[in-house]
Coordinates of C-alpha atoms in Angstrom, one line a residue:
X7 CA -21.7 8.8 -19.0
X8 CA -23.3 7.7 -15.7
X9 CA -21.9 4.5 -15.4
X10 CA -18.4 5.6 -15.8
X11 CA -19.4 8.5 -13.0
X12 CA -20.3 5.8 -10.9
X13 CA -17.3 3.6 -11.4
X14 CA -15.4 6.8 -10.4
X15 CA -17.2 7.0 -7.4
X16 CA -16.7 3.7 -6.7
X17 CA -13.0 3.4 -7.4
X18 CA -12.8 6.4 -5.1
X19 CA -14.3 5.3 -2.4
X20 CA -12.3 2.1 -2.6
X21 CA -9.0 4.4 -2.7
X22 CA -10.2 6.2 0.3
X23 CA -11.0 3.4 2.5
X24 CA -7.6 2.1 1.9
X25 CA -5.7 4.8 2.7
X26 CA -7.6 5.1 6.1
X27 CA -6.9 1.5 6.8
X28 CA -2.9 1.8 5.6
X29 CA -3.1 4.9 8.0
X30 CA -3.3 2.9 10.7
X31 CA -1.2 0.1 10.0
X32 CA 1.6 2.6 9.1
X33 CA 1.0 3.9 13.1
X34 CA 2.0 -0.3 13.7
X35 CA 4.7 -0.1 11.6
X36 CA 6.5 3.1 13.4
X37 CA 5.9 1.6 16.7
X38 CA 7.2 -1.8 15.9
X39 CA 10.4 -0.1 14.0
X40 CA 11.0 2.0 17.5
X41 CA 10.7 -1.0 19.5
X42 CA 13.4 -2.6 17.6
X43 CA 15.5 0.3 18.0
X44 CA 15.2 1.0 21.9
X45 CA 14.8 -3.1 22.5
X46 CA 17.5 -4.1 19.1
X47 CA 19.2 -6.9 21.2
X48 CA 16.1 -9.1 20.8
X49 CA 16.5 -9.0 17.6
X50 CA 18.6 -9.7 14.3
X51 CA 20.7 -7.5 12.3
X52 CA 18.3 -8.6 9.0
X53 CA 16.9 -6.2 7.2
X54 CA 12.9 -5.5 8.1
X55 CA 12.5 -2.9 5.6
X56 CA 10.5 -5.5 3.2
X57 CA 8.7 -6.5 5.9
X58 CA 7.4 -3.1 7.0
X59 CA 6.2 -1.8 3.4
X60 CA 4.1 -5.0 3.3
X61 CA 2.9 -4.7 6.8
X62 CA 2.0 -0.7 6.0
X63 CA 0.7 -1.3 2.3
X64 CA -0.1 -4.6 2.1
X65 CA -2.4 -5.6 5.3
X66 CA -4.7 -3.1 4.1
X67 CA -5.9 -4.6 0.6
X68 CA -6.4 -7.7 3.1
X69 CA -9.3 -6.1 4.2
X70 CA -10.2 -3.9 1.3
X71 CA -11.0 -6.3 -1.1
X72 CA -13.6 -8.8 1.0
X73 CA -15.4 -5.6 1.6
X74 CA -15.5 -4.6 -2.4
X75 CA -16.7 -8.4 -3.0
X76 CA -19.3 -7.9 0.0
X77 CA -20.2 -4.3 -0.6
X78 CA -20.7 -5.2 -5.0
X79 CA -22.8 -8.6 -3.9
X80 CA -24.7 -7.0 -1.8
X81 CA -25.6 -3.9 -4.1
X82 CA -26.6 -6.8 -6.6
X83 CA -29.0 -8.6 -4.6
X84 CA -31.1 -5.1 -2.9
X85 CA -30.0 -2.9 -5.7
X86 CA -27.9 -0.2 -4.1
X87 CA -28.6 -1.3 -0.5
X88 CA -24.9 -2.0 0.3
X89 CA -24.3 1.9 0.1
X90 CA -24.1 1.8 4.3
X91 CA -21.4 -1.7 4.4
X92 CA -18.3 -0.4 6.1
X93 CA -15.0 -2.0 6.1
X94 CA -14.5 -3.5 9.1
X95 CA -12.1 -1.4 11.1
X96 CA -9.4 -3.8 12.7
X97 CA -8.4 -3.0 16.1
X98 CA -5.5 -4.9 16.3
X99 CA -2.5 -2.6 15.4
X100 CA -4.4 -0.4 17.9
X101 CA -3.7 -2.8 20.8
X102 CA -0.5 -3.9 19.9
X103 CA 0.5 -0.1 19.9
X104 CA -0.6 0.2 22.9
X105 CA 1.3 -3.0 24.3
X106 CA 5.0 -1.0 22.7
X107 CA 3.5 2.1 24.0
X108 CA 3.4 0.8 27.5
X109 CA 6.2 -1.6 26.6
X110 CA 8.5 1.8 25.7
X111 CA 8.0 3.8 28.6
X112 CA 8.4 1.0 31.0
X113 CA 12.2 1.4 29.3
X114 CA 12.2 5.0 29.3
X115 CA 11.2 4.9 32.9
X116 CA 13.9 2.6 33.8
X117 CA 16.9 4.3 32.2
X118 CA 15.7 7.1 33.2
X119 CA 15.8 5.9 37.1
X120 CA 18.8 4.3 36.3
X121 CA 20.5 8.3 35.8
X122 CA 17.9 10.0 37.8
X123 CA 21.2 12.1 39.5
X124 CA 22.5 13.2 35.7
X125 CA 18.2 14.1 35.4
X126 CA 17.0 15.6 38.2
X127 CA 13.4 16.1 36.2
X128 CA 12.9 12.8 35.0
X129 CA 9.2 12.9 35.6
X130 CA 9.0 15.8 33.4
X131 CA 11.0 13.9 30.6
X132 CA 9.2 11.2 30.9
X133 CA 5.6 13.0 30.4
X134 CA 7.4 14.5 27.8
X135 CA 8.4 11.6 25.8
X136 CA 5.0 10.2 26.9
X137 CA 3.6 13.0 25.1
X138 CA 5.6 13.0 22.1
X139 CA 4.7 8.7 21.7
X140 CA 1.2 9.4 21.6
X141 CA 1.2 11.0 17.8
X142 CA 4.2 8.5 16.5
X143 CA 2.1 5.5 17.9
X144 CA -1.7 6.6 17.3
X145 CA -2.8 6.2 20.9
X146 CA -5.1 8.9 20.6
X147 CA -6.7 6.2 18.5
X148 CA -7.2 4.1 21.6
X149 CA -8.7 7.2 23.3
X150 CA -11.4 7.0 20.9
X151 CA -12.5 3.5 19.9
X152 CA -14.6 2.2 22.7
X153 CA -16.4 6.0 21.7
X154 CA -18.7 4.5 18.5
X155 CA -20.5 7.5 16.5
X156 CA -23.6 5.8 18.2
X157 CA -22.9 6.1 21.6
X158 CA -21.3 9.4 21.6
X159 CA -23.7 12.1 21.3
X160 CA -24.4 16.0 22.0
X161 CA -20.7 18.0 23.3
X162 CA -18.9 14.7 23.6
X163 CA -18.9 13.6 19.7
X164 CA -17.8 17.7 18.5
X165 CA -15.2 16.5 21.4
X166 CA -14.4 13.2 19.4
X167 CA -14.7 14.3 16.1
X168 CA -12.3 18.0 16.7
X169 CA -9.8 15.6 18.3
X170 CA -10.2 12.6 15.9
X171 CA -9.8 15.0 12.7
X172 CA -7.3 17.1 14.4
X173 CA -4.7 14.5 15.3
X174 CA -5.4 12.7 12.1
X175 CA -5.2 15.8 9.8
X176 CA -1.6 16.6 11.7
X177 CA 0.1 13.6 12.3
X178 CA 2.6 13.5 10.0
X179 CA 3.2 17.2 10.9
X180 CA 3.5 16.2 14.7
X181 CA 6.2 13.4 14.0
X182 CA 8.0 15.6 11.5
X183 CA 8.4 18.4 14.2
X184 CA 8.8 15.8 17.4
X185 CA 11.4 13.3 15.9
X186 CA 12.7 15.3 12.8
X187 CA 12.9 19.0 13.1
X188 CA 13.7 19.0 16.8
X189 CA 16.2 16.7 16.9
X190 CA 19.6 18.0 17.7
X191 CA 21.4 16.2 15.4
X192 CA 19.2 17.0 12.8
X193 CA 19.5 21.0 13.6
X194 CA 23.2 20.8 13.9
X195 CA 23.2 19.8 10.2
X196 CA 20.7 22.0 9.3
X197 CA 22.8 24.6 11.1
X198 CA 25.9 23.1 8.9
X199 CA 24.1 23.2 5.4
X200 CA 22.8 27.0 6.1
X201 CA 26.4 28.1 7.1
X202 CA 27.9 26.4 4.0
X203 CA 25.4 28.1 1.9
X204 CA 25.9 31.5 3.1
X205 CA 30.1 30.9 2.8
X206 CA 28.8 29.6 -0.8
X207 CA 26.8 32.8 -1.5

């Protein structure tokens, strides 16, 4: 029936708005749990894992739902003309990534001064951990906001939209590899499992 194809579509396109919206507060919610963990002396022992799953899922539907009530009153009064509303998208977790961002390396900097005899290259491990931030924290986001669809046009949008879909598209990849896969403590029980199962077999 039609209007059950276009409650699908609909329900849908609700779905996917919020997921592009929890997307970006879940980039606020790895950069705030880092910060606690490289800065933990300013804060408690409690628990924040309540705390982050609302932040992550629930910020989201605070946005979600006045733009279902604005986008279904304003299809009722022009009949289908709120088929262009967007949800607003907030740039707030953006900046306050970018404040831990900055925040973070001015620590990494620091302890890395602080043993710059034990690491003779510590301007190369600081661009690397600069480098490896940037996916965790979404800064590539930041890159990219001032740069509407509107303003960018011609070689600089393809630019914009490779960079925007690629880094999306791969995130979780990129943190999986940076700060799971790579680490050595999670190789060296990789490395522990693998030699059990071959004793085992």
């Amino acid at each position: 029936l039609p209007w059950q194809a276009a409650l699908g579509c609909r329900a849908a396109q609700v779905l996917m708005q919020y997921c592009i919206l929890a997307n970006h507060y879940w980039f606020l919610v790895e950069a705030v749990y880092l910060y606690k963990l490289l800065i933990g002396a300013v804060f408690s022992e409690k628990n924040y894992y309540r705390l982050y799953l609302y932040l992550g899922w629930g910020t989201p539907v605070v946005f979600v739902v006045p733009w279902m009530a604005a986008k279904y009153l304003k299809e009722n009064a022009d009949q289908g003309g709120g088929a262009g509303l967007c949800v607003p998208l907030p740039c707030l977790p953006y900046q306050i990534n970018l404040l831990i961002f900055m925040r973070i390396l001015k620590v990494i900097l620091a302890k890395l001064r602080a043993n710059q005899k034990g690491y003779a290259d510590y301007k190369l491990r600081l661009a690397k951990a600069t480098l490896t931030l940037i996916p965790l924290f979404g800064i590539h986001e930041v890159v990219f906001i001032f740069a509407t669809d509107e303003q960018t046009t011609g070689i600089l949008r393809y630019i914009k939209v490779f960079f925007t879909l690629f880094l999306n598209s791969f995130q979780g990849f990129l943190v999986a590899v940076l700060y799971c896969f790579a680490n050595k403590e999670v190789k060296s029980e990789m490395k522990k499992k693998w030699q059990l199962w071959k004793l085992d077999h």
